[in-house]
Amino acid sequence: MNTFEEKLRKLEQLTQDIKRSDISLEDALKDFEEGIKLSRGMEAELDKIEGKIQILMNEPVPQAKENSPQLDLFSEPTEVTGTRQ
């Protein structure tokens, strides 16, 4: 299980297995223990991702020509023909 999605599918499968009526107590406990370990690892991954997002959101955006603010957004448009009425 490498991706977060694969881990999530495994966790969902463990949850479904625990809910089965024909599962033994020992097997349910094993699945529960595996699910807890898996969910803690996934929570740590999410915390790491959230930290990266916070860093990216707080980074100042460098002003490049393409990103420069458009100050003339609300100015009156000039006529192409040059004749105004």
Short mmCIF file of N, CA, C and O in Angstrom, two decimals:
data_model
loop_
_atom_site.label_atom_id
_atom_site.label_comp_id
_atom_site.label_asym_id
_atom_site.label_seq_id
_atom_site.Cartn_x
_atom_site.Cartn_y
_atom_site.Cartn_z
N MET A 1 0.84 -1.18 0.00
CA MET A 1 0.00 0.00 0.00
C MET A 1 0.88 1.24 0.00
O MET A 1 1.48 1.57 1.01
N ASN A 2 0.93 1.89 -1.12
CA ASN A 2 1.77 3.06 -1.23
C ASN A 2 0.99 4.36 -1.17
O ASN A 2 1.39 5.30 -0.51
N THR A 3 -0.12 4.42 -1.86
CA THR A 3 -0.84 5.69 -1.94
C THR A 3 -1.83 5.83 -0.80
O THR A 3 -2.26 4.84 -0.18
N PHE A 4 -2.20 7.05 -0.57
CA PHE A 4 -3.19 7.35 0.47
C PHE A 4 -4.51 6.68 0.13
O PHE A 4 -5.20 6.15 1.01
N GLU A 5 -4.86 6.68 -1.15
CA GLU A 5 -6.11 6.08 -1.58
C GLU A 5 -6.14 4.58 -1.32
O GLU A 5 -7.16 4.02 -0.93
N GLU A 6 -5.01 3.91 -1.55
CA GLU A 6 -4.93 2.48 -1.27
C GLU A 6 -5.09 2.21 0.23
O GLU A 6 -5.77 1.25 0.62
N LYS A 7 -4.49 3.04 1.02
CA LYS A 7 -4.62 2.89 2.48
C LYS A 7 -6.06 3.12 2.91
O LYS A 7 -6.57 2.42 3.79
N LEU A 8 -6.70 4.09 2.30
CA LEU A 8 -8.10 4.37 2.63
C LEU A 8 -8.99 3.18 2.25
O LEU A 8 -9.87 2.79 3.03
N ARG A 9 -8.75 2.60 1.08
CA ARG A 9 -9.53 1.42 0.68
C ARG A 9 -9.32 0.26 1.66
O ARG A 9 -10.26 -0.44 2.02
N LYS A 10 -8.07 0.07 2.10
CA LYS A 10 -7.78 -1.00 3.07
C LYS A 10 -8.51 -0.74 4.39
O LYS A 10 -9.08 -1.66 4.98
N LEU A 11 -8.49 0.51 4.82
CA LEU A 11 -9.19 0.86 6.07
C LEU A 11 -10.69 0.62 5.94
O LEU A 11 -11.32 0.10 6.86
N GLU A 12 -11.25 0.96 4.79
CA GLU A 12 -12.67 0.71 4.56
C GLU A 12 -12.97 -0.79 4.56
O GLU A 12 -13.99 -1.23 5.10
N GLN A 13 -12.07 -1.58 3.98
CA GLN A 13 -12.26 -3.03 3.96
C GLN A 13 -12.20 -3.60 5.37
O GLN A 13 -13.01 -4.46 5.74
N LEU A 14 -11.25 -3.13 6.17
CA LEU A 14 -11.15 -3.59 7.55
C LEU A 14 -12.43 -3.25 8.33
O LEU A 14 -12.93 -4.06 9.11
N THR A 15 -12.95 -2.07 8.08
CA THR A 15 -14.19 -1.64 8.76
C THR A 15 -15.35 -2.56 8.38
O THR A 15 -16.12 -2.97 9.26
N GLN A 16 -15.46 -2.88 7.10
CA GLN A 16 -16.52 -3.79 6.66
C GLN A 16 -16.34 -5.17 7.26
O GLN A 16 -17.32 -5.82 7.67
N ASP A 17 -15.09 -5.64 7.33
CA ASP A 17 -14.84 -6.97 7.90
C ASP A 17 -15.24 -7.03 9.37
O ASP A 17 -15.80 -8.03 9.82
N ILE A 18 -14.94 -5.98 10.10
CA ILE A 18 -15.27 -5.97 11.53
C ILE A 18 -16.78 -6.01 11.74
O ILE A 18 -17.27 -6.59 12.70
N LYS A 19 -17.53 -5.44 10.81
CA LYS A 19 -19.00 -5.39 10.94
C LYS A 19 -19.68 -6.71 10.60
O LYS A 19 -20.87 -6.88 10.88
N ARG A 20 -18.93 -7.65 10.01
CA ARG A 20 -19.52 -8.94 9.65
C ARG A 20 -20.00 -9.66 10.91
O ARG A 20 -19.35 -9.63 11.95
N SER A 21 -21.11 -10.35 10.78
CA SER A 21 -21.65 -11.07 11.93
C SER A 21 -20.94 -12.39 12.18
O SER A 21 -20.99 -12.93 13.29
N ASP A 22 -20.24 -12.91 11.17
CA ASP A 22 -19.59 -14.21 11.31
C ASP A 22 -18.10 -14.10 11.65
O ASP A 22 -17.40 -15.11 11.63
N ILE A 23 -17.62 -12.93 12.01
CA ILE A 23 -16.20 -12.76 12.33
C ILE A 23 -15.95 -13.13 13.79
O ILE A 23 -16.78 -12.84 14.66
N SER A 24 -14.84 -13.80 14.04
CA SER A 24 -14.52 -14.15 15.42
C SER A 24 -14.01 -12.91 16.16
O SER A 24 -13.55 -11.94 15.54
N LEU A 25 -14.07 -12.97 17.46
CA LEU A 25 -13.62 -11.84 18.27
C LEU A 25 -12.13 -11.59 18.05
O LEU A 25 -11.69 -10.43 17.95
N GLU A 26 -11.35 -12.65 17.94
CA GLU A 26 -9.91 -12.52 17.73
C GLU A 26 -9.61 -11.84 16.38
O GLU A 26 -8.75 -10.96 16.31
N ASP A 27 -10.32 -12.25 15.33
CA ASP A 27 -10.11 -11.65 14.01
C ASP A 27 -10.57 -10.18 14.00
O ASP A 27 -9.92 -9.33 13.39
N ALA A 28 -11.66 -9.91 14.67
CA ALA A 28 -12.15 -8.54 14.74
C ALA A 28 -11.14 -7.65 15.47
O ALA A 28 -10.88 -6.51 15.05
N LEU A 29 -10.56 -8.19 16.53
CA LEU A 29 -9.56 -7.43 17.28
C LEU A 29 -8.31 -7.19 16.44
O LEU A 29 -7.74 -6.09 16.45
N LYS A 30 -7.89 -8.20 15.67
CA LYS A 30 -6.74 -8.04 14.77
C LYS A 30 -7.01 -6.96 13.73
O LYS A 30 -6.17 -6.10 13.46
N ASP A 31 -8.21 -7.03 13.12
CA ASP A 31 -8.58 -6.03 12.11
C ASP A 31 -8.66 -4.64 12.73
O ASP A 31 -8.24 -3.65 12.12
N PHE A 32 -9.19 -4.57 13.92
CA PHE A 32 -9.30 -3.28 14.61
C PHE A 32 -7.92 -2.69 14.88
O PHE A 32 -7.67 -1.52 14.63
N GLU A 33 -7.01 -3.53 15.37
CA GLU A 33 -5.65 -3.08 15.66
C GLU A 33 -4.95 -2.60 14.38
O GLU A 33 -4.31 -1.55 14.36
N GLU A 34 -5.11 -3.36 13.29
CA GLU A 34 -4.51 -2.95 12.02
C GLU A 34 -5.12 -1.64 11.53
O GLU A 34 -4.42 -0.76 11.03
N GLY A 35 -6.42 -1.50 11.70
CA GLY A 35 -7.10 -0.27 11.29
C GLY A 35 -6.63 0.95 12.07
O GLY A 35 -6.45 2.03 11.51
N ILE A 36 -6.42 0.77 13.37
CA ILE A 36 -5.94 1.87 14.21
C ILE A 36 -4.55 2.30 13.76
O ILE A 36 -4.27 3.50 13.59
N LYS A 37 -3.66 1.34 13.53
CA LYS A 37 -2.30 1.67 13.07
C LYS A 37 -2.35 2.38 11.73
O LYS A 37 -1.65 3.38 11.51
N LEU A 38 -3.18 1.88 10.83
CA LEU A 38 -3.31 2.46 9.51
C LEU A 38 -3.86 3.88 9.59
O LEU A 38 -3.34 4.80 8.95
N SER A 39 -4.89 4.08 10.39
CA SER A 39 -5.49 5.41 10.49
C SER A 39 -4.54 6.42 11.13
O SER A 39 -4.51 7.59 10.74
N ARG A 40 -3.74 5.99 12.08
CA ARG A 40 -2.76 6.91 12.69
C ARG A 40 -1.69 7.33 11.68
O ARG A 40 -1.29 8.49 11.64
N GLY A 41 -1.26 6.38 10.85
CA GLY A 41 -0.31 6.72 9.80
C GLY A 41 -0.90 7.68 8.78
O GLY A 41 -0.24 8.62 8.33
N MET A 42 -2.16 7.45 8.43
CA MET A 42 -2.84 8.33 7.48
C MET A 42 -3.04 9.72 8.06
O MET A 42 -2.90 10.73 7.37
N GLU A 43 -3.34 9.78 9.35
CA GLU A 43 -3.51 11.07 10.02
C GLU A 43 -2.19 11.85 10.00
O GLU A 43 -2.18 13.06 9.76
N ALA A 44 -1.08 11.16 10.22
CA ALA A 44 0.23 11.81 10.17
C ALA A 44 0.51 12.34 8.76
O ALA A 44 1.04 13.44 8.60
N GLU A 45 0.14 11.56 7.73
CA GLU A 45 0.31 12.01 6.34
C GLU A 45 -0.52 13.27 6.08
O GLU A 45 -0.05 14.21 5.45
N LEU A 46 -1.76 13.27 6.55
CA LEU A 46 -2.62 14.44 6.35
C LEU A 46 -2.08 15.66 7.07
O LEU A 46 -2.14 16.78 6.55
N ASP A 47 -1.53 15.47 8.27
CA ASP A 47 -0.93 16.59 9.00
C ASP A 47 0.25 17.17 8.23
O ASP A 47 0.42 18.39 8.17
N LYS A 48 1.05 16.29 7.64
CA LYS A 48 2.20 16.75 6.86
C LYS A 48 1.72 17.55 5.64
O LYS A 48 2.26 18.61 5.32
N ILE A 49 0.71 17.04 4.96
CA ILE A 49 0.15 17.72 3.79
C ILE A 49 -0.44 19.07 4.19
O ILE A 49 -0.23 20.08 3.51
N GLU A 50 -1.15 19.10 5.30
CA GLU A 50 -1.74 20.35 5.78
C GLU A 50 -0.65 21.38 6.08
O GLU A 50 -0.79 22.57 5.78
N GLY A 51 0.45 20.93 6.67
CA GLY A 51 1.56 21.83 6.94
C GLY A 51 2.14 22.42 5.67
O GLY A 51 2.44 23.61 5.60
N LYS A 52 2.28 21.60 4.64
CA LYS A 52 2.79 22.08 3.36
C LYS A 52 1.83 23.10 2.75
O LYS A 52 2.26 24.12 2.20
N ILE A 53 0.54 22.84 2.85
CA ILE A 53 -0.45 23.76 2.31
C ILE A 53 -0.38 25.10 3.05
O ILE A 53 -0.43 26.16 2.42
N GLN A 54 -0.25 25.05 4.37
CA GLN A 54 -0.14 26.28 5.15
C GLN A 54 1.08 27.09 4.74
O GLN A 54 1.01 28.32 4.60
N ILE A 55 2.20 26.41 4.51
CA ILE A 55 3.42 27.10 4.08
C ILE A 55 3.18 27.76 2.72
O ILE A 55 3.52 28.92 2.51
N LEU A 56 2.58 27.02 1.80
CA LEU A 56 2.33 27.56 0.47
C LEU A 56 1.35 28.72 0.50
O LEU A 56 1.52 29.70 -0.24
N MET A 57 0.35 28.64 1.34
CA MET A 57 -0.65 29.71 1.42
C MET A 57 -0.07 30.98 2.03
O MET A 57 -0.53 32.08 1.72
N ASN A 58 0.92 30.85 2.87
CA ASN A 58 1.50 32.01 3.55
C ASN A 58 2.71 32.58 2.83
O ASN A 58 3.25 33.60 3.25
N GLU A 59 3.14 31.93 1.74
CA GLU A 59 4.28 32.44 0.98
C GLU A 59 3.88 33.68 0.20
O GLU A 59 2.81 33.71 -0.41
N PRO A 60 4.73 34.69 0.20
CA PRO A 60 4.40 35.85 -0.63
C PRO A 60 4.56 35.48 -2.11
O PRO A 60 5.45 34.71 -2.47
N VAL A 61 3.67 35.98 -2.91
CA VAL A 61 3.71 35.70 -4.34
C VAL A 61 4.62 36.73 -5.00
O VAL A 61 4.39 37.93 -4.87
N PRO A 62 5.66 36.29 -5.70
CA PRO A 62 6.53 37.26 -6.36
C PRO A 62 5.78 37.97 -7.49
O PRO A 62 4.99 37.35 -8.19
N GLN A 63 6.02 39.26 -7.61
CA GLN A 63 5.36 40.03 -8.65
C GLN A 63 6.15 39.93 -9.94
O GLN A 63 7.26 40.42 -10.04
N ALA A 64 5.60 39.27 -10.90
CA ALA A 64 6.20 39.17 -12.23
C ALA A 64 5.34 39.99 -13.18
O ALA A 64 4.23 40.41 -12.83
N LYS A 65 5.83 40.21 -14.36
CA LYS A 65 5.04 40.98 -15.33
C LYS A 65 3.69 40.33 -15.57
O LYS A 65 2.68 41.00 -15.69
N GLU A 66 3.68 39.00 -15.63
CA GLU A 66 2.42 38.30 -15.88
C GLU A 66 1.46 38.41 -14.69
O GLU A 66 0.27 38.34 -14.84
N ASN A 67 2.01 38.58 -13.49
CA ASN A 67 1.19 38.62 -12.28
C ASN A 67 0.97 40.04 -11.77
O ASN A 67 0.39 40.22 -10.72
N SER A 68 1.44 41.03 -12.48
CA SER A 68 1.32 42.40 -11.96
C SER A 68 -0.14 42.80 -11.91
O SER A 68 -0.95 42.40 -12.74
N PRO A 69 -0.50 43.61 -10.92
CA PRO A 69 -1.90 44.00 -10.76
C PRO A 69 -2.35 44.86 -11.94
O PRO A 69 -1.59 45.66 -12.47
N GLN A 70 -3.58 44.68 -12.31
CA GLN A 70 -4.16 45.48 -13.39
C GLN A 70 -4.88 46.66 -12.77
O GLN A 70 -5.95 46.52 -12.21
N LEU A 71 -4.27 47.82 -12.87
CA LEU A 71 -4.82 49.00 -12.22
C LEU A 71 -5.87 49.69 -13.07
O LEU A 71 -6.59 50.55 -12.58
N ASP A 72 -5.98 49.34 -14.32
CA ASP A 72 -6.93 50.01 -15.20
C ASP A 72 -8.23 49.20 -15.38
O ASP A 72 -8.93 49.39 -16.35
N LEU A 73 -8.55 48.36 -14.45
CA LEU A 73 -9.75 47.53 -14.58
C LEU A 73 -11.03 48.34 -14.67
O LEU A 73 -11.96 47.97 -15.36
N PHE A 74 -11.08 49.48 -13.97
CA PHE A 74 -12.31 50.24 -13.90
C PHE A 74 -12.25 51.55 -14.67
O PHE A 74 -13.13 52.38 -14.57
N SER A 75 -11.21 51.75 -15.45
CA SER A 75 -11.13 52.96 -16.25
C SER A 75 -12.01 52.82 -17.47
O SER A 75 -12.34 51.72 -17.90
N GLU A 76 -12.37 53.95 -18.04
CA GLU A 76 -13.24 53.91 -19.21
C GLU A 76 -12.46 53.38 -20.41
O GLU A 76 -11.31 53.74 -20.61
N PRO A 77 -13.10 52.54 -21.20
CA PRO A 77 -12.42 52.01 -22.37
C PRO A 77 -12.23 53.10 -23.42
O PRO A 77 -13.05 53.98 -23.57
N THR A 78 -11.13 53.03 -24.12
CA THR A 78 -10.90 53.98 -25.21
C THR A 78 -11.48 53.39 -26.47
O THR A 78 -11.51 52.18 -26.67
N GLU A 79 -11.95 54.27 -27.33
CA GLU A 79 -12.56 53.83 -28.58
C GLU A 79 -11.50 53.49 -29.59
O GLU A 79 -10.48 54.17 -29.68
N VAL A 80 -11.72 52.46 -30.33
CA VAL A 80 -10.77 52.04 -31.36
C VAL A 80 -10.75 53.00 -32.52
O VAL A 80 -9.72 53.31 -33.09
N THR A 81 -11.92 53.56 -32.88
CA THR A 81 -12.01 54.44 -34.05
C THR A 81 -11.47 55.83 -33.74
O THR A 81 -11.18 56.58 -34.64
N GLY A 82 -11.43 56.19 -32.48
CA GLY A 82 -10.92 57.51 -32.12
C GLY A 82 -11.98 58.59 -32.15
O GLY A 82 -11.70 59.74 -31.89
N THR A 83 -13.22 58.27 -32.48
CA THR A 83 -14.30 59.27 -32.48
C THR A 83 -15.22 58.97 -31.31
O THR A 83 -15.87 57.95 -31.27
N ARG A 84 -15.28 59.88 -30.38
CA ARG A 84 -16.17 59.73 -29.23
C ARG A 84 -17.31 60.70 -29.37
O ARG A 84 -17.14 61.81 -29.85
N GLN A 85 -18.45 60.33 -28.92
CA GLN A 85 -19.60 61.22 -29.00
C GLN A 85 -20.10 61.57 -27.64
O GLN A 85 -20.00 60.96 -26.70
#
